[in-house]
Structure formats: structure tokens, C-alpha cells
Coordinates of C-alpha atoms in Angstrom, one line a residue:
M1 CA 104.7 141.0 29.4
I2 CA 107.3 143.2 27.6
V3 CA 105.8 146.0 25.4
Y4 CA 109.0 146.7 23.5
Q5 CA 112.2 144.6 23.3
S6 CA 115.3 145.0 21.2
T7 CA 119.1 145.0 21.5
K8 CA 121.0 148.2 22.2
E9 CA 121.9 148.4 18.6
G10 CA 118.3 148.1 17.5
F11 CA 117.1 150.6 20.1
L12 CA 119.6 153.2 19.0
E13 CA 118.5 152.7 15.4
D14 CA 114.9 153.3 16.4
V15 CA 115.8 156.4 18.3
L16 CA 118.0 157.8 15.5
N17 CA 115.1 157.3 13.0
N18 CA 112.6 158.9 15.3
E19 CA 110.6 155.7 15.3
I20 CA 110.9 154.7 19.0
D21 CA 107.7 156.3 20.2
T22 CA 105.7 154.9 17.3
K23 CA 107.1 151.4 17.8
I24 CA 106.4 151.4 21.5
N25 CA 102.9 152.6 21.0
Q26 CA 102.2 150.0 18.3
A27 CA 103.6 147.3 20.5
F28 CA 101.5 148.6 23.4
Y29 CA 98.4 148.2 21.2
D30 CA 99.5 144.7 20.0
H31 CA 99.9 143.5 23.5
L32 CA 97.0 145.2 25.3
G33 CA 94.5 145.9 22.6
R34 CA 94.4 149.6 23.2
H35 CA 96.5 152.7 22.7
T36 CA 97.9 154.7 25.7
S37 CA 97.4 158.4 26.4
P38 CA 99.1 161.1 24.3
N39 CA 101.0 162.2 27.4
E40 CA 102.6 158.7 27.8
V41 CA 103.6 158.7 24.1
L42 CA 105.2 162.1 24.6
S43 CA 107.1 160.8 27.6
W44 CA 108.5 158.0 25.5
T45 CA 109.5 160.5 22.8
N46 CA 111.4 162.6 25.3
S47 CA 112.9 160.0 27.6
M48 CA 114.0 157.6 25.0
M49 CA 116.1 160.3 23.3
H50 CA 117.9 160.9 26.6
M51 CA 118.4 157.1 27.1
G52 CA 119.8 156.9 23.5
N53 CA 122.4 159.6 24.4
V54 CA 123.4 157.7 27.5
L55 CA 123.7 154.3 25.7
R56 CA 125.7 155.7 22.7
D57 CA 129.0 154.2 23.9
D58 CA 131.0 151.4 22.3
E59 CA 131.9 150.0 25.7
I60 CA 128.3 149.1 26.3
A61 CA 127.7 145.9 24.2
S62 CA 125.7 146.4 21.1
N63 CA 123.8 143.2 21.8
A64 CA 122.9 144.1 25.3
G65 CA 119.1 143.6 25.8
I66 CA 116.8 146.6 26.0
S67 CA 113.2 146.3 27.3
I68 CA 110.7 149.0 27.7
E69 CA 107.5 148.8 29.7
F70 CA 108.0 145.4 31.3
Q71 CA 105.0 144.4 33.4
I72 CA 106.1 143.1 36.8
P73 CA 104.6 139.6 37.3
L74 CA 101.5 139.4 39.5
T75 CA 101.0 143.2 39.4
S76 CA 99.8 145.8 36.9
Q77 CA 102.9 147.9 37.3
R78 CA 105.4 148.4 34.4
I79 CA 109.1 149.2 34.6
D80 CA 110.1 152.0 32.3
F81 CA 113.5 150.8 31.0
I82 CA 115.6 147.7 31.5
I83 CA 119.1 146.9 30.3
T84 CA 120.4 143.3 30.4
G85 CA 123.8 141.8 29.9
L86 CA 126.8 140.4 31.7
N87 CA 129.5 142.0 33.7
E88 CA 133.3 141.5 33.4
H89 CA 133.0 138.3 35.4
Q90 CA 130.3 136.9 33.1
K91 CA 127.6 137.3 35.8
E92 CA 124.1 138.2 34.6
Q93 CA 122.9 141.7 35.3
V94 CA 119.5 143.5 35.0
I95 CA 119.6 147.3 35.3
I96 CA 116.1 148.7 36.2
I97 CA 115.8 152.4 35.3
E98 CA 112.8 154.5 36.5
L99 CA 112.5 157.4 34.1
K100 CA 111.0 160.8 35.2
Q101 CA 110.5 164.0 33.3
W102 CA 110.2 166.0 36.5
S103 CA 112.0 169.4 36.7
S104 CA 111.4 170.0 40.4
A105 CA 110.1 168.5 43.6
Q106 CA 109.5 169.4 47.2
L107 CA 110.5 167.7 50.4
T108 CA 107.9 166.0 52.7
D109 CA 108.2 164.7 56.2
K110 CA 107.1 161.2 55.0
D111 CA 109.5 158.3 54.3
A112 CA 110.2 157.9 50.6
M113 CA 107.6 160.5 49.6
V114 CA 108.2 163.7 47.6
R115 CA 105.8 166.3 46.2
T116 CA 105.8 167.2 42.6
R117 CA 103.7 168.6 39.8
F118 CA 101.7 166.4 37.4
Q119 CA 99.3 167.2 34.6
H120 CA 96.4 167.9 37.1
G121 CA 98.4 169.7 39.7
E122 CA 100.8 169.0 42.6
T123 CA 100.6 165.8 44.6
E124 CA 102.7 163.6 46.8
T125 CA 104.2 160.5 45.2
V126 CA 107.0 158.0 46.0
H127 CA 110.6 159.0 45.5
P128 CA 111.9 157.6 42.2
S129 CA 114.6 155.7 44.0
Y130 CA 112.1 153.9 46.2
Q131 CA 110.0 153.2 43.2
A132 CA 112.9 151.6 41.3
W133 CA 114.0 149.6 44.4
S134 CA 110.5 148.4 45.1
Y135 CA 110.0 147.1 41.6
A136 CA 113.3 145.2 41.7
A137 CA 112.4 143.8 45.1
L138 CA 109.0 142.6 43.8
I139 CA 110.6 140.8 40.9
E140 CA 113.1 139.2 43.2
S141 CA 110.4 138.1 45.7
Y142 CA 108.2 136.4 43.1
N143 CA 110.5 135.2 40.3
Q144 CA 112.1 131.9 41.0
T145 CA 114.4 132.2 38.0
V146 CA 116.0 135.3 39.4
R147 CA 116.7 133.6 42.7
D148 CA 117.8 130.2 41.4
E149 CA 120.1 131.6 38.7
Q150 CA 121.4 134.4 40.9
I151 CA 120.5 137.1 38.4
N152 CA 121.6 140.5 39.8
L153 CA 119.0 143.3 39.8
I154 CA 120.3 146.8 39.9
P155 CA 117.7 149.6 40.4
C156 CA 118.3 153.3 39.7
A157 CA 116.4 156.4 38.6
Y158 CA 117.1 158.9 35.9
L159 CA 115.5 162.4 36.1
H160 CA 116.8 163.8 32.8
N161 CA 115.1 167.2 33.1
Y162 CA 115.9 167.8 36.8
N163 CA 118.7 170.3 37.8
P164 CA 120.6 169.4 41.0
D165 CA 119.1 170.8 44.2
N166 CA 118.7 169.9 47.8
V167 CA 115.4 168.0 47.4
I168 CA 115.6 164.8 45.4
T169 CA 119.1 164.0 46.8
N170 CA 118.4 165.3 50.3
P171 CA 119.9 163.2 53.1
F172 CA 116.3 162.5 54.3
Y173 CA 116.1 160.1 51.3
S174 CA 119.6 158.7 51.6
Y175 CA 118.4 155.2 52.7
H176 CA 116.5 154.9 49.4
T177 CA 119.1 156.6 47.2
S178 CA 121.7 154.2 48.6
K179 CA 119.6 151.3 47.4
A180 CA 118.8 152.9 44.0
P181 CA 121.0 155.8 43.0
V182 CA 119.3 158.8 41.3
F183 CA 120.8 160.5 38.3
L184 CA 119.8 164.0 37.3
K185 CA 119.9 166.3 34.2
S186 CA 123.7 166.8 34.3
D187 CA 124.4 163.1 35.2
A188 CA 124.2 161.5 31.7
V189 CA 127.9 160.5 31.8
K190 CA 127.6 159.3 35.4
L191 CA 124.6 157.1 34.4
R192 CA 126.6 155.8 31.4
E193 CA 129.5 154.8 33.6
F194 CA 127.1 153.2 36.1
I195 CA 125.7 151.1 33.3
K196 CA 129.2 150.2 32.0
K197 CA 130.1 149.0 35.5
F198 CA 127.5 146.3 35.3
V199 CA 127.0 145.5 31.6
K200 CA 130.1 144.8 29.6
Y201 CA 128.9 141.9 27.4
G202 CA 125.5 141.5 25.7
D203 CA 122.9 138.7 26.2
N204 CA 120.9 139.1 23.0
K205 CA 117.7 139.6 25.1
D206 CA 118.1 136.2 26.7
I207 CA 118.0 137.2 30.4
L208 CA 114.7 139.0 30.4
Y209 CA 113.2 136.2 28.2
R210 CA 114.1 133.7 31.0
I211 CA 112.7 136.0 33.7
E212 CA 109.5 136.6 31.8
N213 CA 109.0 133.0 31.1
G214 CA 110.4 131.7 34.4
R215 CA 108.6 130.0 37.2
L216 CA 106.9 132.3 39.6
R217 CA 106.8 131.7 43.4
P218 CA 103.3 131.6 44.7
S219 CA 102.2 135.1 45.8
K220 CA 101.9 135.6 49.5
Q221 CA 98.4 135.7 51.0
L222 CA 97.7 138.2 53.7
A223 CA 96.1 135.8 56.1
D224 CA 99.2 133.5 56.0
S225 CA 101.5 136.5 56.7
I226 CA 99.7 138.3 59.4
A227 CA 101.4 136.7 62.4
S228 CA 104.8 137.7 61.1
M229 CA 103.6 141.2 60.3
I230 CA 102.3 141.7 63.8
R231 CA 105.7 140.7 65.1
G232 CA 107.2 143.6 63.1
N233 CA 108.4 141.7 60.0
R234 CA 108.0 143.1 56.5
E235 CA 106.1 140.6 54.5
F236 CA 104.7 142.8 51.7
I237 CA 106.6 145.4 49.6
M238 CA 104.3 148.4 49.2
I239 CA 104.6 150.1 45.9
D240 CA 103.4 153.4 44.5
E241 CA 99.9 154.4 45.8
Q242 CA 100.1 151.7 48.6
K243 CA 103.3 153.4 50.0
A244 CA 101.6 156.8 49.6
V245 CA 98.5 155.7 51.6
Y246 CA 100.7 154.0 54.3
E247 CA 102.9 157.0 54.9
T248 CA 100.0 159.4 54.8
A249 CA 98.2 157.4 57.4
L250 CA 101.3 157.3 59.7
S251 CA 101.6 161.1 59.3
L252 CA 98.0 161.8 60.1
T253 CA 97.9 159.5 63.1
A254 CA 100.9 161.3 64.5
K255 CA 99.1 164.7 64.1
A256 CA 95.7 163.7 65.3
R257 CA 94.6 164.8 68.7
S258 CA 91.4 164.8 70.7
D259 CA 90.6 168.3 69.5
K260 CA 91.9 167.7 66.0
K261 CA 90.4 164.6 64.5
M262 CA 91.7 163.2 61.3
V263 CA 89.9 161.0 58.7
L264 CA 91.5 159.3 55.7
I265 CA 89.2 157.8 53.0
V266 CA 91.0 155.3 50.7
E267 CA 89.2 154.2 47.6
G268 CA 90.3 151.1 45.7
G269 CA 88.8 148.4 43.6
P270 CA 89.2 144.6 44.1
G271 CA 92.8 143.5 44.4
T272 CA 94.4 146.9 44.9
G273 CA 95.8 146.1 48.3
K274 CA 93.4 147.8 50.6
S275 CA 93.6 145.0 53.2
V276 CA 97.4 144.7 52.8
V277 CA 97.9 148.3 53.7
A278 CA 95.3 148.1 56.5
V279 CA 97.1 145.2 58.2
N280 CA 100.5 146.8 57.7
L281 CA 99.2 149.8 59.5
L282 CA 97.7 147.7 62.3
A283 CA 101.1 146.0 62.8
E284 CA 103.1 149.2 62.7
L285 CA 100.8 151.3 64.9
T286 CA 100.6 148.4 67.4
Q287 CA 104.4 148.2 67.5
R288 CA 104.5 152.0 68.2
G289 CA 102.2 151.4 71.2
Q290 CA 99.1 153.0 69.8
V291 CA 95.6 151.9 70.9
T292 CA 94.7 150.7 67.5
R293 CA 92.0 148.3 66.1
Y294 CA 91.2 146.7 62.8
V295 CA 87.4 147.0 62.2
S296 CA 85.2 145.3 59.6
K297 CA 81.5 144.6 59.2
N298 CA 82.1 141.2 57.7
A299 CA 83.3 138.8 60.4
A300 CA 85.2 136.5 58.0
P301 CA 88.5 138.5 57.6
R302 CA 88.7 139.2 61.4
E303 CA 88.1 135.6 62.3
V304 CA 90.5 134.2 59.8
Y305 CA 93.2 136.6 61.0
K306 CA 92.5 135.6 64.6
V307 CA 92.9 132.0 63.8
K308 CA 96.2 132.7 62.0
L309 CA 97.5 134.6 65.1
T310 CA 96.5 131.9 67.6
G311 CA 99.6 130.7 69.4
T312 CA 101.6 133.8 68.7
L313 CA 99.8 136.2 71.0
K314 CA 97.6 136.0 74.0
K315 CA 93.9 135.6 73.2
R316 CA 93.1 138.8 74.9
M317 CA 95.6 140.8 72.9
I318 CA 94.3 139.2 69.6
D319 CA 90.7 140.1 70.5
N320 CA 91.8 143.6 71.2
L321 CA 93.3 144.0 67.8
F322 CA 90.0 143.3 65.9
G323 CA 86.5 144.6 66.3
S324 CA 83.1 144.5 64.6
S325 CA 81.6 147.7 63.2
W326 CA 78.8 147.1 65.7
D327 CA 81.1 147.7 68.7
Y328 CA 81.2 151.5 68.9
C329 CA 77.7 152.7 69.7
D330 CA 78.6 153.4 73.3
V331 CA 82.3 153.9 73.2
P332 CA 83.5 157.2 74.7
E333 CA 84.8 159.7 72.3
N334 CA 88.6 159.4 71.4
T335 CA 88.9 156.0 73.2
F336 CA 91.2 154.8 70.4
D337 CA 94.2 156.5 68.8
T338 CA 93.5 154.9 65.4
L339 CA 90.6 152.8 64.0
I340 CA 91.4 151.1 60.7
V341 CA 88.1 150.3 59.0
D342 CA 88.4 147.7 56.2
E343 CA 85.6 147.0 53.7
A344 CA 84.0 150.3 54.8
H345 CA 81.3 150.0 52.0
R346 CA 79.8 147.2 54.2
L347 CA 79.0 149.6 57.1
N348 CA 75.4 149.8 58.2
M349 CA 73.3 152.7 59.6
K350 CA 72.6 151.1 62.9
S351 CA 74.1 148.3 64.9
G352 CA 73.0 145.2 66.8
L353 CA 71.4 142.0 65.8
Y354 CA 68.1 143.8 65.2
Q355 CA 69.6 147.0 63.8
N356 CA 68.3 149.0 66.7
R357 CA 71.4 150.3 68.4
G358 CA 73.2 153.5 67.8
E359 CA 72.7 156.3 65.3
N360 CA 75.1 155.7 62.4
Q361 CA 78.2 153.4 62.3
V362 CA 80.3 155.9 60.3
K363 CA 79.6 158.6 62.9
E364 CA 80.3 156.3 65.8
L365 CA 83.6 155.1 64.4
I366 CA 84.8 158.7 63.8
R367 CA 83.8 159.7 67.3
A368 CA 85.6 156.7 68.9
A369 CA 89.0 157.6 67.6
K370 CA 91.4 160.5 67.1
F371 CA 92.2 159.1 63.6
T372 CA 90.0 156.9 61.5
I373 CA 91.0 155.4 58.2
F374 CA 88.3 154.0 55.9
F375 CA 89.3 151.6 53.1
I376 CA 86.3 151.5 50.7
D377 CA 85.2 150.3 47.3
N378 CA 81.9 152.1 46.4
D379 CA 81.0 149.4 43.9
Q380 CA 81.1 146.5 46.4
Q381 CA 78.0 146.9 48.5
I382 CA 76.2 143.6 48.7
H383 CA 73.5 144.0 51.4
I384 CA 70.4 146.1 51.4
K385 CA 71.5 147.8 54.6
D386 CA 75.1 148.6 53.4
V387 CA 75.4 152.4 53.6
G388 CA 79.2 152.9 53.5
E389 CA 80.0 155.4 50.8
S390 CA 82.8 157.9 50.4
N391 CA 80.8 161.1 50.3
L392 CA 78.7 159.9 53.3
I393 CA 81.9 159.3 55.3
A394 CA 83.2 162.8 54.4
R395 CA 80.0 164.4 55.5
W396 CA 80.0 162.7 58.9
A397 CA 83.7 163.6 59.3
E398 CA 83.0 167.2 58.7
K399 CA 80.1 167.2 61.1
E400 CA 82.5 165.7 63.8
G401 CA 85.0 168.5 63.1
A402 CA 87.5 166.2 61.5
R403 CA 90.0 167.0 58.8
V404 CA 89.3 164.8 55.7
Q405 CA 91.8 163.6 53.2
R406 CA 91.1 161.2 50.2
L407 CA 93.4 158.9 48.4
K408 CA 93.0 156.2 45.8
L409 CA 94.6 152.8 45.2
K410 CA 94.8 151.8 41.5
S411 CA 97.5 149.1 41.0
Q412 CA 96.2 145.6 40.6
F413 CA 97.7 142.7 42.6
R414 CA 95.1 140.0 42.1
C415 CA 94.0 138.4 38.8
N416 CA 97.7 137.9 37.9
G417 CA 98.1 141.6 38.0
S418 CA 95.6 142.1 35.1
D419 CA 93.7 145.4 35.1
G420 CA 92.3 144.1 31.8
Y421 CA 90.4 141.3 33.6
L422 CA 88.4 143.6 35.8
A423 CA 87.7 146.0 32.9
W424 CA 86.7 143.0 30.7
L425 CA 84.4 141.7 33.5
E426 CA 82.7 145.1 33.9
N427 CA 82.2 145.3 30.2
T428 CA 80.9 141.7 29.9
L429 CA 78.4 142.1 32.7
Q430 CA 77.4 145.5 31.3
L431 CA 78.3 147.3 34.5
K432 CA 80.1 150.0 32.4
E433 CA 81.5 150.2 28.9
T434 CA 85.2 149.6 28.6
A435 CA 87.6 149.0 25.8
N436 CA 88.3 145.5 27.0
I437 CA 85.9 143.5 24.8
K438 CA 88.0 140.3 24.8
L439 CA 90.0 138.6 27.5
T440 CA 93.3 137.0 26.5
S441 CA 94.1 133.7 28.0
E442 CA 97.7 134.9 28.8
E443 CA 96.5 137.5 31.3
F444 CA 94.3 135.4 33.6
D445 CA 93.0 131.8 34.0
F446 CA 89.3 132.3 33.4
R447 CA 87.0 129.4 32.2
I448 CA 83.3 128.8 31.7
V449 CA 82.3 125.2 32.1
D450 CA 79.1 123.4 31.1
S451 CA 78.2 121.7 34.4
P452 CA 78.7 122.2 38.1
T453 CA 80.2 118.7 38.2
E454 CA 83.0 119.8 35.9
L455 CA 83.5 122.9 38.0
R456 CA 83.8 120.9 41.2
D457 CA 86.3 118.6 39.6
L458 CA 88.4 121.5 38.4
I459 CA 88.5 123.2 41.7
S460 CA 89.2 120.0 43.6
H461 CA 92.2 119.4 41.4
K462 CA 93.5 122.9 41.9
N463 CA 93.0 122.6 45.6
E464 CA 95.4 119.6 45.8
V465 CA 98.3 122.1 45.3
N466 CA 98.0 124.1 48.6
N467 CA 94.4 124.0 49.8
K468 CA 93.6 127.5 48.5
S469 CA 90.8 126.8 46.0
R470 CA 87.1 126.8 46.9
L471 CA 83.6 126.7 45.5
V472 CA 81.2 129.7 46.1
A473 CA 77.7 130.6 45.0
G474 CA 75.2 133.4 45.4
Y475 CA 72.4 132.8 48.0
C476 CA 69.8 131.5 45.5
W477 CA 69.3 128.1 47.2
D478 CA 67.6 127.6 50.6
W479 CA 69.7 126.3 53.5
V480 CA 67.7 123.1 53.9
S481 CA 70.7 121.2 55.5
K482 CA 70.4 123.5 58.5
K483 CA 67.6 121.2 59.8
N484 CA 68.4 118.2 57.7
P485 CA 72.2 117.7 57.7
G486 CA 72.1 114.9 55.3
T487 CA 70.3 116.9 52.6
C488 CA 72.1 118.8 49.8
D489 CA 71.3 122.5 49.5
I490 CA 72.5 123.3 46.0
T491 CA 71.3 120.6 43.5
F492 CA 71.4 120.1 39.8
P493 CA 69.6 116.8 39.2
Q494 CA 70.3 116.8 35.5
Y495 CA 74.1 116.7 36.3
D496 CA 73.7 114.4 39.3
F497 CA 75.2 117.2 41.4
G498 CA 74.4 118.1 45.0
M499 CA 76.4 119.9 47.7
R500 CA 75.7 121.5 51.1
W501 CA 76.3 125.1 52.1
N502 CA 79.1 125.7 54.5
L503 CA 77.3 128.1 56.8
T504 CA 77.8 126.8 60.3
K505 CA 80.3 124.0 60.5
D506 CA 83.3 126.2 60.1
G507 CA 81.6 129.6 60.6
S508 CA 83.5 132.6 59.3
T509 CA 86.7 130.7 58.9
W510 CA 85.3 128.2 56.3
I511 CA 87.6 129.6 53.6
I512 CA 90.7 128.1 55.5
A513 CA 89.1 125.0 56.8
E514 CA 90.8 122.0 55.1
D515 CA 87.6 120.0 54.3
S516 CA 85.5 122.9 53.3
I517 CA 86.5 122.1 49.7
N518 CA 83.6 119.5 50.0
E519 CA 81.0 122.2 50.6
I520 CA 80.0 125.5 49.1
G521 CA 80.7 128.9 50.6
C522 CA 78.5 132.0 50.2
I523 CA 79.9 134.9 48.2
H524 CA 79.0 137.2 51.1
T525 CA 81.5 135.5 53.5
C526 CA 84.5 135.5 51.2
Q527 CA 84.6 139.2 50.5
G528 CA 88.0 140.7 51.4
L529 CA 89.7 137.3 51.5
E530 CA 92.0 135.6 49.0
L531 CA 92.1 132.3 47.1
D532 CA 94.3 131.0 44.3
Y533 CA 91.3 129.7 42.4
V534 CA 87.6 130.1 43.0
G535 CA 84.7 128.3 41.2
V536 CA 81.6 130.4 41.1
I537 CA 78.1 128.8 40.6
I538 CA 75.9 131.5 39.1
G539 CA 72.3 131.1 40.1
P540 CA 69.0 132.1 38.5
D541 CA 69.3 135.7 39.9
I542 CA 71.4 136.7 37.0
R543 CA 70.7 135.8 33.4
F544 CA 71.2 136.9 29.8
E545 CA 67.9 138.0 28.2
N546 CA 67.2 139.9 25.0
G547 CA 70.8 141.0 24.6
R548 CA 71.1 142.3 28.2
V549 CA 72.5 141.0 31.5
V550 CA 69.5 140.9 33.9
T551 CA 69.5 140.6 37.6
D552 CA 66.4 139.3 39.4
V553 CA 66.3 139.6 43.2
T554 CA 63.1 137.5 43.3
K555 CA 65.2 134.5 42.5
R556 CA 67.3 134.8 45.6
S557 CA 66.5 132.5 48.5
S558 CA 63.9 133.7 51.0
M559 CA 66.5 132.9 53.7
D560 CA 68.9 135.5 52.3
R561 CA 69.0 138.2 55.0
S562 CA 70.9 140.6 52.7
I563 CA 67.7 141.4 50.9
F564 CA 65.2 141.4 53.8
G565 CA 62.9 144.4 53.2
I566 CA 63.7 144.9 49.6
K567 CA 60.1 144.2 48.4
T568 CA 58.9 147.0 50.7
M569 CA 61.7 149.3 49.4
L570 CA 60.8 148.5 45.8
R571 CA 57.1 149.3 46.4
E572 CA 58.1 152.6 48.0

């Protein structure tokens, strides 16, 4: 998606007439159905005037393409400013410019991270050169048109309010500034010459049109990449908050000691890359020789990762990389350098099959390591005994004498990068009011079908591409096939539909088993894992009644252990 698009000539005319911010804002509303913040509008007003000054040169083709706020495919991130055209050899060029209004920054000891002031105070953020480079790298990774047609992507950053100092251009960041040069307040002419070096002829907006409408390569899935990552290869480009979390975690684990514990709480919604950062940290810290383990309550991610690692590492080493949240009741204090706790909202109070071991899983995880990082979504608890919650973790950390830091992941990497999809879903299910009343078909492939048979056929068809589509359902149907394997569990006689649960045959790895397309998985056992397409059968525990979305726990199967004890709880 491109919010604003024109030629250089049209852009300069909009700048001259003081219409550029109004046109971008209107285009933003036309594309996204909402206006942006006054601060972002003000940033357009300021930054576009500076870009107008830079581009006001006859040697830059008047029909060169100008695009503002281009959404990177498969993410929710947008590129500030793009110039497209051809160089003197008629080769296609795309200049990606990250614009900043910063006037100062401070050095940090973290790779590609600086500290600067925003509206609500100072904070650490990625260096603009890294940001521009990572955006270009993402496009190159996922856009087949860029690769096939050898379109050259040139990233850079322009800080038009920033006076030269020894921070933003410090040699500490030279690796990143060499990949994406940074231009400061006094560098307008240098930036102009930089642009002229790559764009001599115009393209009439054609290049970015082909990129936007070009074929995308399938996005990588974490489980398929884990073996390569553990071997030290970079499989995912971490951008913005992901990079900040990753570098902060590396810094804290280096500082943590037995008498100086560290705890990092990372909050993020679905699809924000929590597990990607977690596994990247597991790989990096293992490479560094740390005693590190990936921990989760849900066995499914761990077991899937173990299967994917089989044949690349010895079984004992694989087993040592992963652990259940149950495993730390009796572990001596500071046994581990780092524990990486994924899906921390699923943590329980006590451990063991009968929930009778230990005191509190959060406390025990913090005690067991010098540094513990919790990846959490406070809205994703699904079990009556789930107690993982950010404030609870912070309280236990303080009791254990640990220093606590909190960060957030916001950028969306699932749902075709659509923040709007999740906001629309929250509004539709009446979880919270949002401005996203409608879902546009361009953002995300979402369909409601009239029968489970139609849903099964759709998912089966999608699965033929790469075996990454599955059917799931809430636990509203008894598991009768457990004793009678020939019996269907989930039935809709009126549609001549019947299928079995996949609860034992493939265990926690059902989501990657080739023939599990013929059975239905439980929503509990796919949390934290990825699919290209998922078909969801909604049971009688959720319905629309008198203008409200109603949930009814009494409609769940009596075999669903996630609600054992809820009747007693409701009476109390």
C-alpha cells in the first residue's frame, strides 16, 4: 500500500502550494479509513519541505517517482519517502529515505541503538541507518519482482534538524552507516548529489507500481528456520522494536550476575514477533556459550522446534535447549545464565500433573537464572489456571531482588502485516471499541462460510500448496474417538460432516504432520505457532444474542481441562 504517490514535478507543486501534508493526510484516510495523529501530520509538513528543497534540481528527472508512506509487504511498517527512476545505465533504482526530525541523540553500548527524545521522553531506538537498511532488506527478501528484475534498492537516512556531532555518525555505528549513509542538517546538497548519482531518468511511478503489485515470496516460518538459526545463520531481519528488544536482552544478560539478577518483560500482541526474537536470542546466546534454555508452558512450540532440529544436533543437546515451565521447582538458584520464557501468559501457579509442586512458576523461573526474559501477551490467557501477567512478574522479580525492565513489540508481521485486521477483530467480537468497523479485502484474506464442509474444502485446497493450512476448533465437542477410533468427534449431521480430533496421533506436533489436514486440531495446541491459512470452527460457546457477542463456558466439553474448577470459581 502506498499512501501518497506522484512524480517529482507533482510532489514539488504540492510542497510549493503548502498542500502536501493535507494531501498525505487525506490519502491516509482514504487508504486506512482513519486519520493519523497531529504529530505525524506536523512531521509531514516539516520533512516534506526539506525534501522539496533537496529535490529542486533539474538534473533529477521531473518524472521520477515519489512515494510517501509505503507499507512494506507482510508487515505493518511504512517507509517515509521513496524516489524511483533509472541511472545513467538505464538500470532501475529505488532510493529509500528514512526521515527524522531529531536534533540530538546519545550513544549506547548496543549494536545499532541510539537514545533520543520523543514526545513522552527519552528512549532507546534503532539508528536511522539500520532502520532504512532493514526496510530495504525486508523488501528484497519478500518481493520476487525486486529479485527477478534486479531492481536496486538504496537505503539512506536524512536527519534534517540534526547538527553534526560525534554521536549519530560515531564509528561505533560505521557498519550500519556504510550500508545506509546518514545525511544531517547541513547535508542537503550532499543528499541531492547522492540522489542524482542513482536517479538520472524518470520512471513515471512505474517501478514502485510493479513492486507493490509484484509477486511476494512466501514468508518464512519460524519452525522451518530454527535449525539454520541455531547454526548461527541470520534467517529473520529484526526491525524497530524487535531489534531494540534483542539488543536490550543481549546487554542485560551480559550484565547479569548471581548477585545482580535481571528480568526483562516484553509485551506484544499476536504476530508481533515475540517468538522470532526469543529463538534468535536462544541461537545467539547458545553460540556465545551461555547456559540458555527456551521455556514454554505449551508443549507444541517446543516439540515442533525439536522435530525441526532432529538430525542437525545430538538429541541431548536439543533436549537441553528446551524446557517446560514445570521443570524449575527444584532447580538450584542461578543454574542458568538465561531463561527465555515464551508465551509467559500461559504460566501456572504450581507445577506437576496434579498442580501440587512448587510455589509459583514465575518465582521459580526468576530464581533459576541470572537473567530471565518473559515474552507475554496479557490478552491471551486461555486456561483457568493461567496466571502469567506482566505486573505479577514484576512483583516477583522485585521480591527476588532483580532489576526489572519492560519493553513492547507493536509491529505486525502476521495477517499480511495488517494491524487493521486485529483491531477489526477486537471491535467485531466486542473485546474493545476500535475505529476499524470494516475489514477491507485488500488487507487480509478473511472469509465466513455457511458450512463446515465448505470450510474443509477451502482449507484442503489451500493446503495443497505447501502443507501449511489446518482446521482448528474450540473444545466444545467430546473426544469420543479416544475410546472409539472409528467415531467422529465433531459432527454436523445437517451438512453430512464429521471429523476426528487430532489429540494423540501426532501429539504436540500435529500442526506439521502431513496427514493432520484430515483431522481437527484444538485451538489450545496451536498457540504460538504459524500457518498460512487456518479454518476455525466456532462452537456453541460463542454466539450473537440481543446485539451482543456472548460467551458461554457451559457449552464447552466436560473433557476440556482448561475449565476444570470453573463452576466452583463462579459460585465463589
